[in-house]
Every structure is written in C-alpha cells, then in structure tokens.
Short mmCIF file of C-alpha atoms and ligand atoms in Angstrom, two decimals:
data_model
loop_
_atom_site.label_atom_id
_atom_site.label_comp_id
_atom_site.label_asym_id
_atom_site.label_seq_id
_atom_site.Cartn_x
_atom_site.Cartn_y
_atom_site.Cartn_z
CA MET A 267 8.20 34.29 43.94
CA THR A 268 11.20 33.39 46.00
CA GLN A 269 9.38 30.89 47.68
CA LEU A 270 8.74 28.84 44.22
CA THR A 271 12.50 29.31 43.35
CA ASP A 272 13.59 27.54 46.84
CA LYS A 273 10.56 24.62 46.17
CA THR A 274 12.57 23.90 43.40
CA GLN A 275 16.22 23.55 44.28
CA THR A 276 14.74 21.26 47.05
CA ALA A 277 12.18 18.95 45.22
CA PRO A 278 13.86 15.72 45.89
CA PHE A 279 16.28 14.17 42.98
CA GLU A 280 14.39 10.88 42.39
CA LEU A 281 11.42 13.37 41.89
CA VAL A 282 12.95 14.97 38.36
CA MET A 283 14.47 11.48 37.56
CA THR A 284 10.95 9.59 37.21
CA SER A 285 8.90 12.69 35.70
CA ALA A 286 10.42 11.56 32.44
CA PRO A 287 8.92 8.57 31.33
CA THR A 288 10.30 7.28 28.42
CA LEU A 289 7.84 6.42 25.68
CA PRO A 290 8.66 3.89 22.27
CA THR A 291 9.15 6.22 18.68
CA TYR A 292 6.87 3.36 17.21
CA SER A 293 3.54 1.95 17.99
CA ILE A 294 2.10 -0.70 16.06
CA VAL A 295 -1.22 -1.28 16.62
CA VAL A 296 -3.21 -4.15 16.17
CA PRO A 297 -6.67 -5.59 15.96
CA VAL A 298 -7.39 -8.68 17.15
CA TYR A 299 -10.36 -10.77 16.36
CA ASN A 300 -10.20 -14.60 17.08
CA GLU A 301 -6.59 -14.71 15.71
CA SER A 302 -5.41 -16.93 18.57
CA GLU A 303 -3.47 -19.10 16.00
CA VAL A 304 -1.05 -16.39 14.37
CA LEU A 305 -0.08 -14.26 17.31
CA PRO A 306 2.75 -15.49 19.02
CA GLU A 307 3.95 -15.62 15.30
CA LEU A 308 3.16 -11.88 14.83
CA HIS A 309 4.61 -11.33 17.50
CA ARG A 310 8.43 -13.22 16.77
CA ARG A 311 7.70 -11.26 12.98
CA VAL A 312 7.21 -7.68 14.90
CA GLN A 313 9.81 -7.98 17.24
CA SER A 314 12.44 -9.09 14.47
CA VAL A 315 11.54 -5.92 12.29
CA MET A 316 11.49 -3.63 14.80
CA ASN A 317 14.45 -4.50 16.68
CA GLN A 318 16.10 -4.04 13.50
CA THR A 319 14.96 -0.03 14.12
CA GLY A 320 17.42 0.20 17.12
CA GLU A 321 14.95 2.02 18.50
CA ASP A 322 12.13 1.62 21.31
CA TRP A 323 8.68 0.63 20.21
CA GLU A 324 5.52 -1.42 21.93
CA LEU A 325 2.94 -3.25 19.95
CA VAL A 326 -0.58 -2.63 21.21
CA LEU A 327 -3.55 -5.22 20.84
CA VAL A 328 -6.87 -4.61 21.10
CA ASN A 329 -9.15 -7.79 20.67
CA ASP A 330 -12.49 -6.92 19.61
CA GLY A 331 -14.60 -9.37 21.59
CA SER A 332 -12.62 -12.94 20.09
CA TRP A 333 -14.27 -15.66 21.02
CA ASP A 334 -11.37 -18.31 20.99
CA ASN A 335 -8.15 -17.91 23.35
CA SER A 336 -6.64 -14.67 21.81
CA ALA A 337 -7.29 -13.19 25.30
CA GLU A 338 -4.91 -15.55 27.38
CA VAL A 339 -2.55 -15.44 24.22
CA MET A 340 -2.38 -11.86 24.72
CA ALA A 341 -2.22 -12.07 28.76
CA ARG A 342 0.45 -14.21 28.04
CA LEU A 343 2.51 -12.54 25.52
CA SER A 344 2.29 -9.14 27.73
CA ALA A 345 3.76 -11.26 30.63
CA GLN A 346 6.56 -12.40 28.52
CA ASP A 347 7.12 -9.05 27.15
CA GLN A 348 6.72 -5.64 28.37
CA ARG A 349 6.67 -3.90 24.72
CA VAL A 350 3.23 -5.75 24.87
CA ARG A 351 0.40 -4.07 25.59
CA GLY A 352 -3.39 -5.45 25.11
CA ILE A 353 -7.07 -4.06 25.57
CA SER A 354 -9.81 -6.44 25.68
CA LEU A 355 -13.06 -4.91 23.97
CA THR A 356 -16.00 -5.61 26.17
CA ARG A 357 -18.20 -7.11 22.86
CA ASN A 358 -17.22 -7.31 18.98
CA PHE A 359 -17.17 -3.56 18.17
CA GLY A 360 -15.93 -4.14 14.45
CA PHE A 361 -12.62 -3.79 12.35
CA GLN A 362 -12.99 0.26 12.17
CA ILE A 363 -13.65 0.90 16.17
CA ALA A 364 -11.21 -1.72 17.31
CA VAL A 365 -8.49 0.42 15.20
CA SER A 366 -9.54 3.46 17.26
CA ALA A 367 -9.29 1.89 20.72
CA GLY A 368 -5.69 1.31 19.48
CA LEU A 369 -4.74 4.43 17.92
CA ASP A 370 -5.62 5.95 21.29
CA ALA A 371 -3.77 3.98 23.66
CA ALA A 372 -0.75 4.23 20.80
CA ARG A 373 1.93 6.35 22.41
CA GLY A 374 4.12 6.43 19.65
CA ARG A 375 6.15 8.67 17.85
CA ALA A 376 4.86 6.92 14.66
CA VAL A 377 2.28 4.38 14.50
CA ILE A 378 1.94 1.92 12.59
CA LEU A 379 -1.16 -0.45 11.74
CA MET A 380 -1.41 -3.77 10.73
CA ASP A 381 -3.28 -6.59 10.68
CA ALA A 382 -2.97 -10.07 12.42
CA ASP A 383 -2.82 -12.35 9.53
CA LEU A 384 0.16 -11.41 8.17
CA GLN A 385 -1.03 -10.22 5.61
CA ASP A 386 0.63 -7.60 4.95
CA PRO A 387 4.52 -8.74 5.69
CA PRO A 388 5.90 -6.10 8.75
CA GLU A 389 8.97 -6.21 7.59
CA VAL A 390 7.13 -3.61 4.72
CA VAL A 391 7.37 -1.12 7.71
CA LEU A 392 11.30 -0.68 7.50
CA GLU A 393 10.80 0.86 4.03
CA MET A 394 7.50 3.14 5.67
CA ILE A 395 9.95 4.20 8.64
CA ASP A 396 12.65 5.26 6.01
CA LYS A 397 9.71 7.59 4.13
CA TRP A 398 8.78 8.82 7.48
CA ARG A 399 12.51 10.33 8.67
CA GLU A 400 12.41 11.70 4.86
CA GLY A 401 9.16 13.35 6.68
CA TYR A 402 5.80 12.16 5.22
CA ASP A 403 3.19 11.99 7.87
CA VAL A 404 1.51 9.38 6.49
CA VAL A 405 3.19 6.21 3.90
CA TYR A 406 0.63 3.88 3.44
CA GLY A 407 1.36 0.35 1.84
CA VAL A 408 -0.46 0.02 -1.82
CA ARG A 409 -0.55 -3.27 -2.74
CA SER A 410 0.88 -4.31 -5.97
CA GLU A 411 0.02 -7.77 -5.94
CA ARG A 412 -2.36 -9.75 -3.77
CA GLU A 413 -2.55 -13.68 -2.77
CA GLY A 414 -5.35 -16.11 -1.83
CA GLU A 415 -7.91 -14.05 -2.55
CA THR A 416 -10.46 -14.73 -4.95
CA TRP A 417 -11.13 -13.37 -7.74
CA PHE A 418 -14.61 -11.87 -6.53
CA LYS A 419 -13.10 -10.26 -3.44
CA ARG A 420 -10.37 -8.51 -5.99
CA VAL A 421 -12.73 -7.79 -8.25
CA THR A 422 -15.73 -5.72 -5.75
CA ALA A 423 -12.72 -4.46 -3.70
CA SER A 424 -11.25 -2.39 -7.01
CA GLY A 425 -14.95 -1.33 -7.86
CA PHE A 426 -15.29 -0.20 -4.64
CA TYR A 427 -11.77 2.42 -4.79
CA ARG A 428 -12.58 3.73 -8.03
CA LEU A 429 -16.69 4.44 -7.00
CA ILE A 430 -15.56 6.33 -3.81
CA ARG A 431 -12.95 8.09 -5.80
CA ARG A 432 -15.47 9.08 -8.35
CA ILE A 433 -18.32 10.12 -5.49
CA THR A 434 -15.99 11.28 -2.35
CA ASN A 435 -14.75 15.17 -2.22
CA ILE A 436 -11.79 13.36 -0.63
CA ASN A 437 -8.94 10.99 -2.65
CA ILE A 438 -8.28 7.79 -1.29
CA PRO A 439 -5.27 5.90 -3.27
CA ILE A 440 -6.36 3.68 -4.85
CA ASP A 441 -5.45 0.15 -3.45
CA THR A 442 -4.71 0.15 -0.51
CA GLY A 443 -5.63 -1.17 2.75
CA ASP A 444 -5.31 0.06 5.88
CA PHE A 445 -1.48 -0.63 6.60
CA ARG A 446 0.23 2.56 7.33
CA LEU A 447 2.39 4.44 9.34
CA MET A 448 1.15 7.80 10.52
CA ASP A 449 3.06 10.48 12.81
CA GLN A 450 1.49 11.59 15.87
CA ARG A 451 0.37 14.14 14.58
CA VAL A 452 -2.11 12.29 12.11
CA VAL A 453 -2.94 9.72 14.55
CA GLU A 454 -3.87 13.14 17.25
CA ALA A 455 -5.77 14.75 13.99
CA ILE A 456 -7.75 10.95 13.77
CA ARG A 457 -8.61 10.74 17.79
CA HIS A 458 -10.17 13.82 17.48
CA MET A 459 -12.89 12.97 15.10
CA PRO A 460 -15.43 11.82 16.95
CA GLU A 461 -17.93 9.68 14.20
CA ARG A 462 -19.12 6.72 15.17
CA ARG A 463 -19.52 5.19 11.35
CA ARG A 464 -16.06 5.15 11.09
CA PHE A 465 -13.86 5.14 8.11
CA LEU A 466 -10.36 5.27 8.86
CA ARG A 467 -8.89 5.41 5.30
CA GLY A 468 -10.70 7.84 4.52
CA MET A 469 -10.14 10.28 7.61
CA VAL A 470 -6.60 9.49 6.96
CA SER A 471 -6.96 11.00 3.51
CA TRP A 472 -9.47 13.80 4.57
CA VAL A 473 -6.66 15.03 7.38
CA GLY A 474 -3.93 15.57 4.98
CA PHE A 475 -0.47 15.84 5.58
CA LYS A 476 2.48 14.83 3.46
CA GLN A 477 0.40 11.49 2.21
CA THR A 478 2.83 9.23 0.50
CA GLY A 479 2.55 5.26 -0.27
CA VAL A 480 5.17 1.92 -0.57
CA SER A 481 3.84 -0.41 -2.79
CA TYR A 482 4.43 -4.06 -1.19
CA LYS A 483 2.60 -7.45 -1.91
CA ARG A 484 0.22 -8.39 -0.36
CA HIS A 485 0.30 -12.57 1.01
CA ALA A 486 -2.36 -15.08 1.54
CA ARG A 487 -2.84 -15.18 5.07
CA TYR A 488 -0.95 -16.84 8.15
CA THR A 489 -3.34 -19.47 9.93
CA GLY A 490 -8.19 -19.11 9.75
CA ALA A 491 -9.97 -17.33 7.14
CA THR A 492 -10.81 -13.79 6.07
CA LYS A 493 -13.53 -12.36 9.37
CA PHE A 494 -14.94 -9.92 6.51
CA THR A 495 -18.71 -12.16 5.47
CA LEU A 496 -20.32 -10.16 2.33
CA GLY A 497 -22.45 -8.44 5.09
CA LYS A 498 -20.04 -6.88 6.18
CA MET A 499 -18.04 -5.42 3.34
CA LEU A 500 -21.80 -4.28 2.24
CA ARG A 501 -22.15 -2.39 5.56
CA PHE A 502 -18.34 -0.69 5.37
CA ALA A 503 -19.07 -0.14 1.95
CA LEU A 504 -22.41 1.92 2.66
CA ASP A 505 -20.30 3.90 5.34
CA ALA A 506 -17.59 5.08 3.24
CA VAL A 507 -20.04 6.40 0.61
CA THR A 508 -22.68 7.89 2.73
CA GLY A 509 -19.59 8.97 5.36
CA PHE A 510 -17.52 11.17 2.77
CA SER A 511 -20.52 11.91 -0.56
CA TYR A 512 -24.15 13.16 -0.07
CA MET A 513 -24.12 12.31 -3.88
CA PRO A 514 -26.53 9.32 -3.17
CA LEU A 515 -28.60 12.33 -1.20
CA GLN A 516 -28.38 13.86 -4.91
CA LEU A 517 -29.62 11.71 -7.04
CA ALA A 518 -33.27 11.81 -6.02
CA SER A 519 -33.45 15.22 -7.03
CA TYR A 520 -31.44 13.93 -10.57
CA ALA A 521 -34.08 11.61 -11.12
CA GLY A 522 -37.25 14.04 -9.99
CA PHE A 523 -35.95 16.45 -13.03
CA THR A 524 -35.31 13.30 -15.22
CA MET A 525 -38.90 12.19 -14.76
CA ALA A 526 -40.15 15.65 -14.62
CA LEU A 527 -38.55 16.08 -17.93
CA PHE A 528 -39.84 13.27 -19.07
CA SER A 529 -43.40 13.79 -18.19
CA ALA A 530 -43.45 16.91 -19.84
CA LEU A 531 -42.81 15.84 -23.31
CA ALA A 532 -44.59 12.75 -23.03
CA ILE A 533 -47.44 15.48 -22.49
CA ILE A 534 -46.95 17.08 -25.33
CA ALA A 535 -46.78 14.04 -27.26
CA VAL A 536 -50.01 12.44 -25.73
CA ILE A 537 -52.00 16.39 -26.89
CA ALA A 538 -50.32 16.22 -30.42
CA LEU A 539 -51.06 12.70 -30.43
CA ARG A 540 -54.89 12.83 -29.42
CA LEU A 541 -55.57 16.26 -31.83
CA PHE A 542 -54.35 13.91 -34.55
CA GLY A 543 -56.94 11.34 -33.53
CA VAL A 544 -54.12 7.99 -32.87
CA SER A 545 -54.23 7.93 -29.01
CA GLN A 546 -56.78 5.54 -28.75
CA SER A 547 -53.88 2.56 -29.29
CA LEU A 548 -51.43 4.35 -27.63
CA LEU A 549 -52.63 3.57 -23.67
CA GLY A 550 -53.44 0.72 -21.84
CA GLN A 551 -53.62 -0.14 -18.61
CA ALA A 552 -50.39 -2.15 -19.14
CA THR A 553 -48.81 1.36 -19.61
CA THR A 554 -50.44 3.33 -16.57
CA LEU A 555 -49.21 0.10 -14.54
CA VAL A 556 -45.77 0.00 -15.34
CA THR A 557 -45.41 4.06 -14.72
CA VAL A 558 -47.25 3.85 -11.43
CA LEU A 559 -44.93 0.64 -10.48
CA PHE A 560 -41.88 2.35 -11.64
CA LEU A 561 -41.59 5.93 -9.62
CA GLY A 562 -43.23 4.21 -6.83
CA GLY A 563 -40.04 1.91 -6.77
CA VAL A 564 -38.34 4.94 -7.55
CA GLN A 565 -39.97 6.53 -4.38
CA LEU A 566 -39.03 4.05 -2.05
CA ILE A 567 -35.69 3.89 -3.33
CA SER A 568 -34.92 7.56 -2.21
CA LEU A 569 -36.77 7.02 0.48
CA GLY A 570 -34.29 4.50 1.58
CA ILE A 571 -31.37 6.63 0.74
CA ILE A 572 -32.53 9.10 3.16
CA GLY A 573 -33.14 6.41 5.51
CA GLU A 574 -29.90 5.33 5.41
CA TYR A 575 -27.96 9.74 6.10
CA LEU A 576 -30.52 9.57 9.03
CA GLY A 577 -29.97 6.56 10.89
CA ARG A 578 -26.25 7.62 10.97
CA MET A 579 -27.36 10.70 11.88
CA TYR A 580 -29.37 9.38 14.88
CA ASP A 581 -26.45 7.15 15.66
CA GLU A 582 -24.18 10.13 15.90
CA VAL A 583 -26.22 12.59 17.94
CA LYS A 584 -26.82 9.96 20.62
CA ARG A 585 -23.29 9.96 21.07
CA ARG A 586 -22.30 7.17 22.68
CA PRO A 587 -18.87 5.78 23.17
CA LEU A 588 -17.08 4.88 21.22
CA TYR A 589 -15.61 1.64 22.85
CA LEU A 590 -15.80 -0.37 26.18
CA ILE A 591 -12.64 -1.73 27.95
CA GLU A 592 -12.61 -4.83 29.59
CA GLN A 593 -9.32 -5.66 30.10
CA ARG A 594 -6.08 -4.06 29.70
CA TRP A 595 -2.46 -5.40 29.90
CA GLY A 596 0.88 -3.92 30.12
CA PHE A 597 -0.48 -0.32 31.92
CA ASN A 598 0.81 0.52 34.24
CA GLU A 599 -1.32 3.53 36.00
CA PRO A 600 -4.75 3.72 35.42
CA THR A 601 -4.72 7.10 33.91
CA ASP A 602 -1.82 5.30 31.33
CA LYS A 603 -3.01 5.64 28.19
N1 UDP B 3 -10.87 -7.94 12.48
C1 UDP B 3 -11.27 -7.45 14.04
N2 UDP B 3 -12.43 -7.57 14.19
C2 UDP B 3 -13.30 -7.79 13.26
C3 UDP B 3 -13.26 -8.51 12.46
C4 UDP B 3 -11.62 -8.31 11.52
O1 UDP B 3 -10.73 -6.34 14.70
O2 UDP B 3 -14.88 -7.67 13.53
C5 UDP B 3 -9.96 -7.82 12.58
C6 UDP B 3 -9.09 -9.38 11.81
O3 UDP B 3 -8.41 -9.90 13.41
C7 UDP B 3 -7.74 -9.11 11.32
C8 UDP B 3 -8.13 -7.79 10.90
O4 UDP B 3 -8.87 -7.26 11.50
O5 UDP B 3 -6.72 -8.61 12.27
C9 UDP B 3 -8.08 -7.77 9.46
O6 UDP B 3 -9.41 -8.89 9.16
P1 UDP B 3 -9.00 -9.47 7.91
O7 UDP B 3 -7.61 -10.25 7.64
O8 UDP B 3 -10.48 -11.16 8.22
O9 UDP B 3 -9.65 -8.87 6.82
P2 UDP B 3 -8.89 -9.25 5.12
O10 UDP B 3 -7.73 -9.33 5.33
O11 UDP B 3 -9.61 -10.25 4.94
O12 UDP B 3 -9.89 -7.66 4.82
MG1 MG B 4 -5.98 -10.61 6.50
#
C-alpha cells in the first residue's frame, strides 16, 4: 500500500502529461469510392464549417477500394492536415461496410456521417450539432427536396421507405438517408452489432435513444455519377427487408392458407356440380395445367424467400471479419483506434 503511494509520488511529470491525449469533439466519417475529384473540395467545405464550431474535429475518410487515385489524394490531404485520417480497405466492400469501418475509427464525442459527393451540404452539420447540444443522441437529415435525381430514383426511394415502414417493426423516418449525427453512445452500440449484412439506417433506428431530424435540401452531386447501380439498390433493399422483418417468410404460410381454403371450396363446388350432372364441361386439361403451374410458381417463390434468409444466415455464421484494412494515414500508434 505504502509502496503504491510512493510510486505515484515519484512518477515523472512528463508521463502524467502525455497520458491525456486530446480527442476531437467531432468526427466526420466519409466513405470514398472513386471520388478523387471531389475530395479537396470536401475537405475545404468541411474545414470551413467545422472551424466555426471552435472545437476540435477530425475527418475520417474510408477508401472503399477505389480504382481512381482517391488513395493518393487522401494521403496528401492527411499529410497536409493532421485532422484528416484515412483508411484504405483492401477492396470494395460496399457503402454500409465502409461506413462501419469509419465508425470503428471515429474518436469524436459526436460522429457525423456524410457522403463524399457534397450532396448533403456540410453546413447542415451546424444545425445537427445544435440539436445534439440540446440533448439528442441521433440527429438525422430529412430531405425536403432532392436535386439532380431521376424521377425513377425518387419514386423507387419513396416506395422503399414506405414499404420498410409497413413491414418492419422498427420505425425508420421517411426520406432520411445516412447523413446524420450520432452521439458516441449510439456509435458504441452500433460497433457492438456484428451483423455482416448491414442496413445502418435500420440499425440506428433500432438502438433507440433520443432521435430527431433537421430538414435540408439535397443538392446534385458535386461531380461524377452515382455509385449505386440498380442491382446494388435491389440487394440493399433485400438486405434491409430481410434484416428487419420476417414478413416475407410468413407470406408462404398466408399463401398456403389461402390456397387451402380456396381448394376446399372448389372441392365442394365440384362435388355439387357432379351430383347435378354438369361437371363434364367444367374441368379441362387447361384448367389443371394452369393450376399446377401456378402452384409450382408459388412454391418456388417461397423456396426462394427461404433461400434469401438461409444465405444470409450462412454469411452470419461464418463470422468473417467485416472488412480488411490495407493502409492507414494519420494513425499514430499501431493500436490507435
Ligand atoms: N460509396 C462507397 N462504396 C460503394 C458505393 C458508394 O463508399 O460501393 C460512397 C460514395 O463514394 C459516396 C457515398 O458512398 O461517398 C454515396 O454514394 P453515391 O453518392 O454514389 O450514392 P447516392 O447519393 O447516389 O445514393
Ligand atoms: Mg450521392
């Protein structure tokens, strides 16, 4: 006991000083996939907005396997400005996982998620910070207007949000994207959600806490084109639905019950018609064929739905790491988060 007291008294002064690193108040996490042209402008805009807060901040860029020179631009920005930290993943893991890697690395007390393309204006972050200061843990951006997006994208997006809302038991606010501020408590909760097929909007909604929105106008991309193809969007929608709802699995039982009821009625009708001697003209080969094909279709769809869930379960059971890191910039210690 006495020894312990002695030790603390003789501890060198420097040691005490270095043991308290200053962590930034805000982390801005940005996934980057072939965005080299926009990165310097992103850095400039983020810098001019975040400097207005008068507090420390960091910009965490996650290179999601870009094949343009985004990595070089990130290295340069990080060398110029020590508040910029970069992570390069070994390949393209997709938006959701790139963002998760960024959340893992973010050290701020509030973490802001933003797209690289400046569709979500960084200036809105100041409003989000105000709400956070008021005591909200999640402040999501609500798109009041969308510029430069096709009619098709708008209609499918709004249909998607409404579908998700109906069939899942979590409440994802309509017209929100991933542009949001999260308190470190929320980020910590998300770090503990190990699912491989990630749907962050749903996950953030699932964790609860105090949530609110600020509305903003979504601009057109600063440069380049969207990285989301129709195929990617469909996969994303399927992940969202399967991740948060069992409804598709239940569809097979509903269809089964309906079919059974319908056939029971049909059997009674056929027997009655036979008793009254009018059945010959009723049932032909075509009717049988159509019925069998229809039921075959329903069964295959049900099998497919089970397959979607089964495949995802297999992914989860394998427990592979979410992502692999190739290179990092602005991380001082090997163990630095
Ligand atoms: N992104 C990514 N990995 C991908 C696709 C996109 O990290 O596989 C990034 C992209 O660089 C951008 C953000 O995710 O910062 C949003 O992408 P995009 O602007 O293409 O999507 P949209 O706004 O059209 O939905
Ligand atoms: Mg975009």
